[in-house]
Short mmCIF file of C-alpha atoms in Angstrom, two decimals:
data_model
loop_
_atom_site.label_atom_id
_atom_site.label_comp_id
_atom_site.label_asym_id
_atom_site.label_seq_id
_atom_site.Cartn_x
_atom_site.Cartn_y
_atom_site.Cartn_z
CA UNK A 1298 86.11 -10.09 13.71
CA UNK A 1299 89.53 -9.07 14.28
CA UNK A 1300 89.28 -7.84 18.38
CA UNK A 1301 87.93 -11.58 18.70
CA UNK A 1302 91.09 -13.40 16.50
CA UNK A 1303 93.06 -11.55 19.25
CA UNK A 1304 91.64 -11.54 22.08
CA UNK A 1305 90.83 -15.58 21.72
CA UNK A 1306 94.63 -16.30 21.02
CA UNK A 1307 95.88 -14.05 23.75
CA UNK A 1308 93.50 -15.41 26.14
CA UNK A 1309 95.71 -16.11 29.72
CA UNK A 1310 96.97 -20.05 29.81
CA UNK A 1311 94.45 -20.75 32.86
CA UNK A 1312 91.59 -19.24 31.22
CA UNK A 1313 89.36 -22.14 29.92
CA UNK A 1314 88.29 -21.35 27.12
CA UNK A 1315 89.30 -22.90 24.02
CA UNK A 1316 89.48 -20.67 21.18
CA UNK A 1317 86.32 -22.00 18.02
CA UNK A 1318 89.18 -22.04 15.48
CA UNK A 1319 91.38 -24.40 17.27
CA UNK A 1320 89.08 -26.72 17.43
CA UNK A 1321 87.48 -26.21 13.91
CA UNK A 1322 91.88 -27.09 13.42
CA UNK A 1323 91.50 -29.52 15.55
CA UNK A 1324 88.50 -31.62 13.83
CA UNK A 1325 89.29 -31.34 10.90
CA UNK A 1326 93.30 -32.85 12.04
CA UNK A 1327 91.06 -35.90 13.59
CA UNK A 1328 88.68 -36.35 10.51
CA UNK A 1329 91.71 -36.32 8.64
CA UNK A 1330 93.22 -38.99 10.72
CA UNK A 1331 89.94 -41.80 10.75
CA UNK A 1332 90.62 -41.50 7.06
CA UNK A 1333 94.17 -42.03 5.70
CA UNK A 1334 94.68 -45.35 6.03
CA UNK A 1335 98.54 -46.60 5.51
CA UNK A 1336 101.59 -44.66 4.28
CA UNK A 1337 100.85 -40.98 2.44
CA UNK A 1338 102.92 -42.46 -0.01
CA UNK A 1339 103.44 -44.68 -2.75
CA UNK A 1340 107.16 -45.42 -3.13
CA UNK A 1341 106.89 -46.76 -6.60
CA UNK A 1342 106.00 -42.99 -7.41
CA UNK A 1343 109.07 -42.12 -5.46
CA UNK A 1344 111.11 -39.69 -7.62
CA UNK A 1345 114.68 -37.56 -6.74
CA UNK A 1346 114.22 -33.25 -7.76
CA UNK A 1347 114.70 -32.22 -11.09
CA UNK A 1348 118.31 -30.81 -11.17
CA UNK A 1349 116.68 -26.91 -11.21
CA UNK A 1350 114.49 -27.74 -8.24
CA UNK A 1351 117.33 -27.50 -5.43
CA UNK A 1352 119.89 -24.93 -6.22
CA UNK A 1353 123.09 -25.31 -5.08
CA UNK A 1354 123.79 -22.52 -2.55
CA UNK A 1355 127.02 -21.36 -3.62
CA UNK A 1356 124.43 -19.82 -7.59
CA UNK A 1357 122.39 -18.17 -5.33
CA UNK A 1358 124.90 -16.33 -4.18
CA UNK A 1359 126.95 -15.43 -7.34
CA UNK A 1360 124.35 -13.03 -8.13
CA UNK A 1361 125.58 -10.87 -5.56
CA UNK A 1362 123.82 -8.09 -3.79
CA UNK A 1363 121.70 -4.88 -4.86
CA UNK A 1364 122.56 -1.55 -3.61
CA UNK A 1365 119.29 -1.16 -1.35
CA UNK A 1366 119.50 -4.27 0.29
CA UNK A 1367 117.34 -2.13 2.73
CA UNK A 1368 114.40 -2.46 0.03
CA UNK A 1369 114.68 -6.06 -0.24
CA UNK A 1370 114.87 -6.00 3.80
CA UNK A 1371 111.90 -4.16 4.21
CA UNK A 1372 109.65 -6.36 3.21
CA UNK A 1373 111.14 -9.59 5.37
CA UNK A 1374 110.20 -10.82 9.15
CA UNK A 1375 112.10 -13.05 11.15
CA UNK A 1376 109.95 -15.99 12.49
CA UNK A 1377 110.98 -17.83 14.73
CA UNK A 1378 109.55 -21.14 16.24
CA UNK A 1379 109.17 -20.88 19.91
CA UNK A 1380 106.81 -23.81 21.37
CA UNK A 1381 109.46 -25.72 23.02
CA UNK A 1382 110.29 -26.38 26.72
CA UNK A 1383 113.59 -27.04 27.73
CA UNK A 1384 112.86 -30.31 29.33
CA UNK A 1385 115.32 -32.55 27.26
CA UNK A 1386 117.97 -30.78 28.99
CA UNK A 1387 116.64 -31.29 31.81
CA UNK A 1388 115.98 -26.93 32.26
CA UNK A 1389 112.58 -25.18 33.72
CA UNK A 1390 110.27 -23.37 30.74
CA UNK A 1391 110.98 -22.47 27.04
CA UNK A 1392 113.46 -23.89 25.52
CA UNK A 1393 114.65 -20.04 24.40
CA UNK A 1394 115.95 -19.00 27.31
CA UNK A 1395 118.55 -20.72 28.34
CA UNK A 1396 121.57 -19.68 28.39
CA UNK A 1397 123.74 -20.38 25.56
CA UNK A 1398 126.88 -18.13 25.04
CA UNK A 1399 128.36 -15.49 27.58
CA UNK A 1400 124.92 -15.48 29.77
CA UNK A 1401 123.05 -14.92 26.10
CA UNK A 1402 119.96 -16.75 25.71
CA UNK A 1403 118.68 -18.22 22.47
CA UNK A 1404 116.49 -15.92 22.33
CA UNK A 1405 119.27 -12.72 23.08
CA UNK A 1406 121.58 -13.89 19.95
CA UNK A 1407 117.94 -13.99 18.26
CA UNK A 1408 117.38 -10.02 18.83
CA UNK A 1409 121.30 -9.16 18.90
CA UNK A 1410 121.44 -11.05 15.12
CA UNK A 1411 118.19 -8.53 14.00
CA UNK A 1412 119.02 -5.91 16.14
CA UNK A 1413 122.41 -5.63 14.27
CA UNK A 1414 120.42 -5.83 10.45
CA UNK A 1415 118.22 -2.92 11.83
CA UNK A 1416 121.23 -0.67 12.94
CA UNK A 1417 123.48 -1.36 9.40
CA UNK A 1418 121.16 -0.62 6.54
CA UNK A 1419 118.65 1.57 8.34
CA UNK A 1420 115.62 -1.45 8.21
CA UNK A 1421 112.22 -2.37 10.18
CA UNK A 1422 112.95 -6.13 10.14
CA UNK A 1423 110.46 -7.32 12.77
CA UNK A 1424 111.41 -10.81 15.13
CA UNK A 1425 108.17 -12.58 15.56
CA UNK A 1426 107.95 -15.49 18.37
CA UNK A 1427 105.23 -18.58 17.87
CA UNK A 1428 104.44 -19.35 21.03
CA UNK A 1429 103.04 -21.95 22.68
CA UNK A 1430 100.50 -22.24 25.62
CA UNK A 1431 104.31 -23.92 27.10
CA UNK A 1432 106.21 -20.98 26.92
CA UNK A 1433 103.81 -17.64 25.97
CA UNK A 1434 104.18 -16.52 29.88
CA UNK A 1435 107.26 -16.91 30.59
CA UNK A 1436 108.24 -15.50 26.90
CA UNK A 1437 106.17 -12.68 27.51
CA UNK A 1438 107.28 -11.63 30.83
CA UNK A 1439 110.90 -11.58 29.29
CA UNK A 1440 110.32 -9.70 26.57
CA UNK A 1441 110.28 -6.42 28.27
CA UNK A 1442 113.77 -6.95 28.96
CA UNK A 1443 114.12 -5.77 25.24
CA UNK A 1444 111.57 -2.87 24.92
CA UNK A 1445 114.99 -0.24 24.00
CA UNK A 1446 116.08 -3.06 21.22
CA UNK A 1447 115.99 -1.77 17.80
CA UNK A 1448 114.09 -4.75 17.24
CA UNK A 1449 110.13 -4.68 17.22
CA UNK A 1450 108.93 -7.99 18.68
CA UNK A 1451 104.98 -10.16 18.02
CA UNK A 1452 104.17 -13.57 19.48
CA UNK A 1453 101.05 -15.26 18.59
CA UNK A 1454 100.18 -18.50 20.25
CA UNK A 1455 99.78 -22.17 18.45
CA UNK A 1456 96.91 -24.00 19.00
CA UNK A 1457 96.28 -25.75 21.24
CA UNK A 1458 94.86 -29.09 20.68
CA UNK A 1459 93.33 -32.19 23.15
CA UNK A 1460 95.09 -34.93 23.85
CA UNK A 1461 93.47 -38.48 22.27
CA UNK A 1462 93.25 -41.97 24.10
CA UNK A 1463 95.12 -44.75 22.36
CA UNK A 1464 92.54 -47.57 22.51
CA UNK A 1465 89.04 -45.22 22.59
CA UNK A 1466 90.35 -42.59 20.46
CA UNK A 1467 88.79 -40.35 23.26
CA UNK A 1468 90.06 -36.64 24.61
CA UNK A 1469 91.81 -37.42 27.84
CA UNK A 1470 91.23 -34.08 29.10
CA UNK A 1471 88.01 -34.00 31.73
CA UNK A 1472 87.92 -29.86 31.35
CA UNK A 1473 89.65 -26.97 29.63
CA UNK A 1474 91.83 -26.07 32.42
CA UNK A 1475 95.47 -25.95 32.07
CA UNK A 1476 96.19 -26.84 35.40
CA UNK A 1477 95.99 -30.05 37.57
CA UNK A 1478 94.51 -33.40 36.03
CA UNK A 1479 94.06 -31.73 32.72
CA UNK A 1480 96.91 -30.06 31.95
CA UNK A 1481 97.80 -33.65 30.09
CA UNK A 1482 94.85 -33.34 28.76
CA UNK A 1483 96.32 -31.01 25.54
CA UNK A 1484 99.37 -29.84 23.43
CA UNK A 1485 100.56 -27.64 20.54
CA UNK A 1486 100.15 -29.84 17.24
CA UNK A 1487 103.85 -29.48 16.18
CA UNK A 1488 105.04 -26.49 14.23
CA UNK A 1489 102.89 -27.54 10.79
CA UNK A 1490 100.77 -25.05 12.62
CA UNK A 1491 101.98 -21.80 11.77
CA UNK A 1492 100.27 -21.24 9.38
CA UNK A 1493 96.47 -21.33 10.82
CA UNK A 1494 97.57 -19.88 14.09
CA UNK A 1495 99.47 -17.16 12.25
CA UNK A 1496 96.55 -16.16 10.07
CA UNK A 1497 93.66 -16.79 12.54
CA UNK A 1498 95.59 -13.96 14.70
CA UNK A 1499 95.52 -11.29 12.49
CA UNK A 1500 99.10 -10.98 12.71
CA UNK A 1501 99.80 -12.20 9.23
CA UNK A 1502 97.37 -9.26 8.06
CA UNK A 1503 98.39 -6.72 9.97
CA UNK A 1504 101.96 -7.21 8.30
CA UNK A 1505 100.87 -7.58 4.91
CA UNK A 1506 99.09 -4.19 5.60
CA UNK A 1507 102.28 -3.11 7.17
CA UNK A 1508 104.41 -4.16 3.21
CA UNK A 1509 106.13 -7.31 4.60
CA UNK A 1510 106.04 -9.82 1.66
CA UNK A 1511 107.76 -12.90 3.15
CA UNK A 1512 108.63 -14.42 6.21
CA UNK A 1513 111.81 -16.51 7.27
CA UNK A 1514 110.99 -18.98 9.48
CA UNK A 1515 113.20 -21.69 11.52
CA UNK A 1516 114.01 -22.76 15.40
CA UNK A 1517 114.87 -21.02 17.71
CA UNK A 1518 117.47 -23.39 18.94
CA UNK A 1519 119.00 -23.34 15.13
CA UNK A 1520 122.09 -21.30 15.89
CA UNK A 1521 122.44 -21.06 12.50
CA UNK A 1522 119.90 -19.55 10.65
CA UNK A 1523 120.25 -15.75 10.33
CA UNK A 1524 119.32 -13.65 8.69
CA UNK A 1525 121.22 -14.63 4.72
CA UNK A 1526 120.62 -11.59 2.12
CA UNK A 1527 121.84 -13.29 -0.38
CA UNK A 1528 118.30 -15.91 -0.53
CA UNK A 1529 116.44 -12.89 0.12
CA UNK A 1530 118.00 -10.97 -2.88
CA UNK A 1531 117.42 -14.46 -4.91
CA UNK A 1532 113.12 -14.18 -3.51
CA UNK A 1533 112.60 -10.68 -4.20
CA UNK A 1534 114.69 -9.81 -7.52
CA UNK A 1535 112.17 -13.04 -8.97
CA UNK A 1536 110.06 -11.72 -12.15
CA UNK A 1537 106.44 -11.66 -10.40
CA UNK A 1538 104.98 -14.60 -12.43
CA UNK A 1539 108.33 -16.54 -11.26
CA UNK A 1540 108.25 -15.05 -8.43
CA UNK A 1541 109.13 -17.61 -5.66
CA UNK A 1542 106.71 -18.43 -2.47
CA UNK A 1543 108.77 -20.73 -1.14
CA UNK A 1544 112.09 -21.45 -0.38
CA UNK A 1545 113.48 -24.45 1.59
CA UNK A 1546 117.07 -24.63 2.48
CA UNK A 1547 118.48 -27.98 2.28
CA UNK A 1548 121.96 -29.19 3.29
CA UNK A 1549 123.79 -32.49 2.81
CA UNK A 1550 123.29 -35.78 4.50
CA UNK A 1551 126.38 -36.98 7.29
CA UNK A 1552 125.47 -40.35 9.06
CA UNK A 1553 124.26 -37.91 12.26
CA UNK A 1554 121.50 -36.68 10.39
CA UNK A 1555 119.99 -39.96 8.53
CA UNK A 1556 116.76 -39.52 9.54
CA UNK A 1557 116.35 -35.87 8.55
CA UNK A 1558 113.69 -35.45 6.15
CA UNK A 1559 114.41 -35.26 2.98
CA UNK A 1560 113.14 -33.35 -0.43
CA UNK A 1561 111.63 -35.74 -3.36
CA UNK A 1562 109.29 -35.08 -6.67
CA UNK A 1563 105.91 -37.00 -6.54
CA UNK A 1564 103.63 -36.57 -8.56
CA UNK A 1565 105.21 -33.49 -10.55
CA UNK A 1566 105.84 -31.35 -7.57
CA UNK A 1567 108.52 -30.67 -4.59
CA UNK A 1568 107.44 -32.39 -1.71
CA UNK A 1569 109.03 -33.32 2.30
CA UNK A 1570 109.52 -36.95 3.02
CA UNK A 1571 109.75 -37.46 6.56
CA UNK A 1572 111.01 -40.81 7.84
CA UNK A 1573 107.76 -41.33 9.44
CA UNK A 1574 105.90 -41.54 5.83
CA UNK A 1575 108.29 -44.13 4.60
CA UNK A 1576 106.30 -47.47 4.79
CA UNK A 1577 108.74 -49.97 7.36
CA UNK A 1578 110.31 -51.89 3.86
CA UNK A 1579 111.85 -49.32 2.77
CA UNK A 1580 113.37 -47.01 6.36
CA UNK A 1581 117.15 -48.66 5.11
CA UNK A 1582 116.12 -47.36 2.23
CA UNK A 1583 115.73 -43.38 3.15
CA UNK A 1584 118.07 -43.44 6.34
CA UNK A 1585 121.14 -44.46 3.13
CA UNK A 1586 122.94 -40.75 1.91
CA UNK A 1587 123.07 -41.80 -1.46
CA UNK A 1588 119.53 -42.14 -2.44
CA UNK A 1589 118.84 -39.19 -0.64
CA UNK A 1590 121.74 -36.81 -0.33
CA UNK A 1591 119.70 -33.49 1.59
CA UNK A 1592 118.09 -32.98 4.46
CA UNK A 1593 115.24 -30.27 5.82
CA UNK A 1594 117.13 -28.08 8.13
CA UNK A 1595 113.78 -26.46 8.41
CA UNK A 1596 114.62 -22.61 7.80
CA UNK A 1597 112.03 -21.34 5.68
CA UNK A 1598 111.44 -18.82 3.11
CA UNK A 1599 108.14 -18.05 2.70
CA UNK A 1600 105.49 -15.58 0.81
CA UNK A 1601 102.87 -14.59 3.39
CA UNK A 1602 100.27 -13.88 0.50
CA UNK A 1603 100.74 -17.41 -0.46
CA UNK A 1604 99.84 -18.21 3.20
CA UNK A 1605 96.84 -15.36 3.13
CA UNK A 1606 96.08 -17.22 0.27
CA UNK A 1607 95.81 -21.05 0.88
CA UNK A 1608 94.67 -20.12 3.75
CA UNK A 1609 91.37 -18.15 2.75
CA UNK A 1610 91.09 -21.27 -0.07
CA UNK A 1611 91.53 -24.38 2.27
CA UNK A 1612 94.33 -25.66 0.29
CA UNK A 1613 97.04 -26.06 3.62
CA UNK A 1614 97.97 -29.58 2.63
CA UNK A 1615 99.94 -30.83 5.27
CA UNK A 1616 100.78 -34.91 5.77
CA UNK A 1617 99.73 -35.83 9.66
CA UNK A 1618 101.95 -36.64 12.00
CA UNK A 1619 101.07 -39.50 14.62
CA UNK A 1620 103.12 -38.86 17.51
CA UNK A 1621 102.94 -41.23 20.27
CA UNK A 1622 103.31 -40.68 23.93
CA UNK A 1623 102.48 -42.46 27.20
CA UNK A 1624 101.17 -39.62 30.18
CA UNK A 1625 102.55 -39.92 33.01
CA UNK A 1626 99.86 -42.33 35.11
CA UNK A 1627 100.65 -44.64 32.32
CA UNK A 1628 98.39 -43.52 29.95
CA UNK A 1629 99.02 -44.82 26.07
CA UNK A 1630 97.73 -41.19 23.96
CA UNK A 1631 98.75 -40.01 20.77
CA UNK A 1632 99.05 -36.19 19.29
CA UNK A 1633 98.29 -35.48 16.15
CA UNK A 1634 100.22 -32.81 14.58
CA UNK A 1635 102.59 -31.83 11.31
CA UNK A 1636 105.22 -30.19 10.00
CA UNK A 1637 105.35 -26.47 8.86
CA UNK A 1638 107.89 -27.70 5.37
CA UNK A 1639 105.52 -30.61 4.71
CA UNK A 1640 103.15 -27.57 3.14
CA UNK A 1641 105.59 -27.01 0.45
CA UNK A 1642 103.63 -29.13 -1.96
CA UNK A 1643 100.65 -26.75 -2.11
CA UNK A 1644 102.83 -23.25 -2.62
CA UNK A 1645 104.21 -22.32 -6.28
CA UNK A 1646 107.89 -22.69 -7.53
CA UNK A 1647 109.03 -24.04 -4.76
CA UNK A 1648 112.42 -24.05 -4.50
CA UNK A 1649 115.33 -26.00 -1.92
CA UNK A 1650 118.79 -24.05 -1.60
CA UNK A 1651 121.15 -26.68 -0.94
CA UNK A 1652 123.17 -23.93 1.69
CA UNK A 1653 126.28 -24.80 3.91
CA UNK A 1654 126.05 -26.67 6.56
CA UNK A 1655 126.87 -24.12 9.03
CA UNK A 1656 123.50 -22.77 8.98
CA UNK A 1657 122.91 -26.15 10.56
CA UNK A 1658 123.63 -25.63 13.96
CA UNK A 1659 121.33 -27.01 16.07
CA UNK A 1660 121.38 -26.89 20.25
CA UNK A 1661 119.45 -29.97 20.90
CA UNK A 1662 121.56 -31.57 23.99
CA UNK A 1663 124.12 -30.65 26.46
CA UNK A 1664 126.87 -32.25 23.38
CA UNK A 1665 125.29 -29.85 20.84
CA UNK A 1666 125.99 -27.10 23.70
CA UNK A 1667 129.25 -27.47 24.42
CA UNK A 1668 130.40 -27.05 20.72
CA UNK A 1669 128.85 -23.60 20.12
CA UNK A 1670 130.43 -23.46 24.04
CA UNK A 1671 133.82 -23.50 22.91
CA UNK A 1672 136.45 -21.77 20.89
CA UNK A 1673 134.95 -23.40 17.71
CA UNK A 1674 132.97 -20.64 17.65
CA UNK A 1675 133.50 -17.13 17.81
CA UNK A 1676 130.51 -14.66 18.05
CA UNK A 1677 129.85 -11.86 16.68
CA UNK A 1678 126.13 -9.33 16.55
CA UNK A 1679 124.18 -12.76 17.69
CA UNK A 1680 125.68 -14.63 14.95
CA UNK A 1681 127.96 -17.76 15.27
CA UNK A 1682 130.45 -18.77 12.85
CA UNK A 1683 133.21 -21.46 12.53
CA UNK A 1684 136.67 -20.07 14.20
CA UNK A 1685 139.36 -18.71 11.52
CA UNK A 1686 141.66 -21.11 13.52
CA UNK A 1687 140.11 -24.82 13.53
CA UNK A 1688 141.58 -26.95 9.69
CA UNK A 1689 139.06 -28.61 8.49
CA UNK A 1690 135.53 -26.75 7.78
CA UNK A 1691 133.38 -30.04 9.71
CA UNK A 1692 132.31 -29.66 13.69
CA UNK A 1693 133.83 -32.33 16.39
CA UNK A 1694 132.24 -35.48 16.80
CA UNK A 1695 130.89 -35.18 20.73
CA UNK A 1696 128.96 -38.01 22.73
CA UNK A 1697 128.62 -36.58 26.16
CA UNK A 1698 126.94 -39.56 29.08
CA UNK A 1699 123.89 -39.39 31.17
CA UNK A 1700 125.97 -37.73 33.68
CA UNK A 1701 126.11 -34.96 31.18
CA UNK A 1702 122.58 -34.45 30.50
CA UNK A 1703 120.84 -32.02 32.19
CA UNK A 1704 122.73 -28.46 31.78
CA UNK A 1705 123.06 -27.54 35.62
CA UNK A 1706 125.15 -30.98 35.71
CA UNK A 1707 126.70 -30.16 32.60
CA UNK A 1708 127.98 -27.35 33.79
CA UNK A 1709 129.56 -28.75 37.05
CA UNK A 1710 131.55 -31.22 35.43
CA UNK A 1711 133.12 -28.05 33.40
CA UNK A 1712 135.26 -25.81 35.46
CA UNK A 1713 136.29 -24.16 31.91
CA UNK A 1714 134.95 -25.35 28.70
CA UNK A 1715 138.17 -26.84 27.11
CA UNK A 1716 140.09 -26.23 24.24
CA UNK A 1717 138.40 -27.96 20.68
CA UNK A 1718 139.66 -26.57 18.01
CA UNK A 1719 142.05 -29.66 16.81
CA UNK A 1720 139.13 -32.03 18.08
CA UNK A 1721 137.57 -34.63 15.71
CA UNK A 1722 135.71 -36.82 18.06
CA UNK A 1723 135.41 -37.02 21.82
CA UNK A 1724 133.32 -39.14 23.83
CA UNK A 1725 132.63 -39.34 27.97
CA UNK A 1726 130.80 -41.59 30.20
CA UNK A 1727 130.20 -42.55 33.56
CA UNK A 1728 131.70 -40.03 36.12
CA UNK A 1729 134.06 -37.51 34.59
CA UNK A 1730 135.23 -33.85 35.40
CA UNK A 1731 136.93 -31.37 33.51
CA UNK A 1732 139.43 -28.84 35.09
CA UNK A 1733 140.46 -25.37 34.05
CA UNK A 1734 141.78 -25.27 30.27
CA UNK A 1735 142.21 -28.37 29.66
CA UNK A 1736 142.58 -28.83 25.71
CA UNK A 1737 141.08 -31.49 23.52
CA UNK A 1738 143.02 -33.34 20.47
CA UNK A 1739 142.31 -35.38 17.77
CA UNK A 1740 139.90 -38.67 19.22
CA UNK A 1741 139.51 -38.71 23.25
CA UNK A 1742 137.34 -41.42 24.81
CA UNK A 1743 137.09 -40.71 28.95
CA UNK A 1744 135.35 -43.78 30.13
CA UNK A 1745 134.99 -43.53 33.70
CA UNK A 1746 133.88 -47.39 35.25
CA UNK A 1747 130.52 -47.83 37.28
CA UNK A 1748 131.51 -46.08 41.28
CA UNK A 1749 134.73 -44.84 39.64
CA UNK A 1750 135.31 -40.88 39.07
CA UNK A 1751 137.84 -39.71 36.80
CA UNK A 1752 139.31 -35.95 37.12
CA UNK A 1753 140.54 -34.67 34.33
CA UNK A 1754 143.09 -32.07 35.93
CA UNK A 1755 143.86 -28.00 35.17
CA UNK A 1756 146.09 -27.49 31.60
CA UNK A 1757 146.27 -31.04 30.73
CA UNK A 1758 146.44 -31.86 27.26
CA UNK A 1759 144.81 -35.36 25.50
CA UNK A 1760 145.66 -35.78 22.27
CA UNK A 1761 144.42 -39.03 21.08
CA UNK A 1762 143.98 -40.70 24.29
CA UNK A 1763 142.02 -43.28 25.81
CA UNK A 1764 141.15 -42.27 29.95
CA UNK A 1765 139.39 -45.46 31.49
CA UNK A 1766 139.17 -47.11 35.26
CA UNK A 1767 139.41 -44.12 37.56
CA UNK A 1768 142.69 -42.64 37.27
CA UNK A 1769 142.83 -39.70 38.92
CA UNK A 1770 146.05 -38.48 38.47
CA UNK A 1771 147.04 -38.67 34.33
CA UNK A 1772 150.96 -39.31 32.97
CA UNK A 1773 152.20 -36.32 29.66
#
C-alpha cells in the first residue's frame, strides 16, 4: 500500500484523479459539518488554563542545555506549512518564494537555518514541506537548487477538497481537473489537514523508522520560528510516562493580535479557542487583552508516534472552520477547513509555552516586509534577530497604504529602505515615494491627498513629523 499512498500523494497536479483518501477525508468532514449546529463551545464552561499548563519560556530556558544537543536534534524534523500563494502581496506562485532579505526567499532562509544547525552540531535534521496543489509544482522545481546543501528535503501534499455551493451544499466543480473552469472547484482544507496527509503520504512512518520523534511545525512566513534548542530539550528530557506530546508556543497579545486564537481549559483539557468558535455575544470579551492574555503563534512541537496513534484510532478531533468565499463569477461557496493547533486537546500532557514575541514575526503584508528588510533586524545563518542598536524591544507599528500593497509597487516606492532604528510609528497613505538614505524617528505620518504626490527627498530625516498635501521638498 505504501507505493499506492506515495503515488496518490504525488499525482501530477493536472491529473484528473483525486485520491481516494482525500475523498474519504472530505466525506468525514462534510458529515460532521452537517451534524454540528451552533458554536462548538459553551461559553460558561470555558476556564482559564491552570497555572502550570502554560509555562514561561524563561523557566524552560533555566534548565540549560545538555552536552549532547545532537542527540535531541537527531530526533527532530522541521515541518513548514507551504500551501499558501503570494496573492495577498500581489505575487504569483508560492508565497515561500518571495524575496524577503538580500535576495533570500522564505524558503532560502529556512534552508540556511537548518543547514547551520546540521553543520554546527553535526546532525541530520530534515526539512519537510507541506505543499498544496497550488504550490507543489513550483516548489519542487526550485528544490533542485538545494541538492548540495546539508539538509534533506521531503515534501508531501495537502489534500484537495471540493468547494461547496453555499445554497445547495453541492460541489461546484464539474470534473476532477484543476485547470479551466474547474480550477475554482477545489481548495486545500487548511493546515489541520497536516495530520491525515502526512500520515497518508507514508512519510510519517518513514521518519519514525529513521528514529525521528518530534516535528516542529510552523508557518513558512513566520521568520521568528527557528528551531529552539531549549524547547526541544524540554520535550526530550521528560520522563517517558509524562512525556509531552504537544507543545504550543503562545505569546502575549497586543492590540494588534486581538483576533488570534487563544488557549483555554475546557472539560479538563487544554483547547485552542478561535474567534470563529466564539458566540457573537462574546466576541468583544474574546478580543479583550485582559481575559485572554495570550495567542497561538502556530509554532508547534508534536510527537510523531502520537500523530500515528491518533490517526490510526481515528481520534483526531478538530473544530470545523467554515470559510465563505465568493468566486470570480460571483458564486458564493464555502470551504470546510481545520487548524493544526485545534488538535491539542487530543494529545497527552499538552503544554503551552509563553515565548518571547521575537518568535512570532509573520510577514503577511508589505508593511511587515518593510520591517524585516530594514536595519531593525540583522540576518545571521538564516535567522533574523532584532538589532542590538534598537533601544526598546517592541517593533514599530507600520501601516502602508494601498499604493504599497503589491510587492512590486512597494519596491519601486523605496529607493532604499529607510533607517528605522528609532521609529515608533509610521503611517503612509497615497502616492508617496522615498529617496535613498531616509531616516525615520518617533511617529511619522505621511499622507498624500488624492491626485497629489509626495516625494521624500534622499537623505531626509523625519522625526515626529506629519507630512501632507503635495509637498515635494521638506524644510528641515
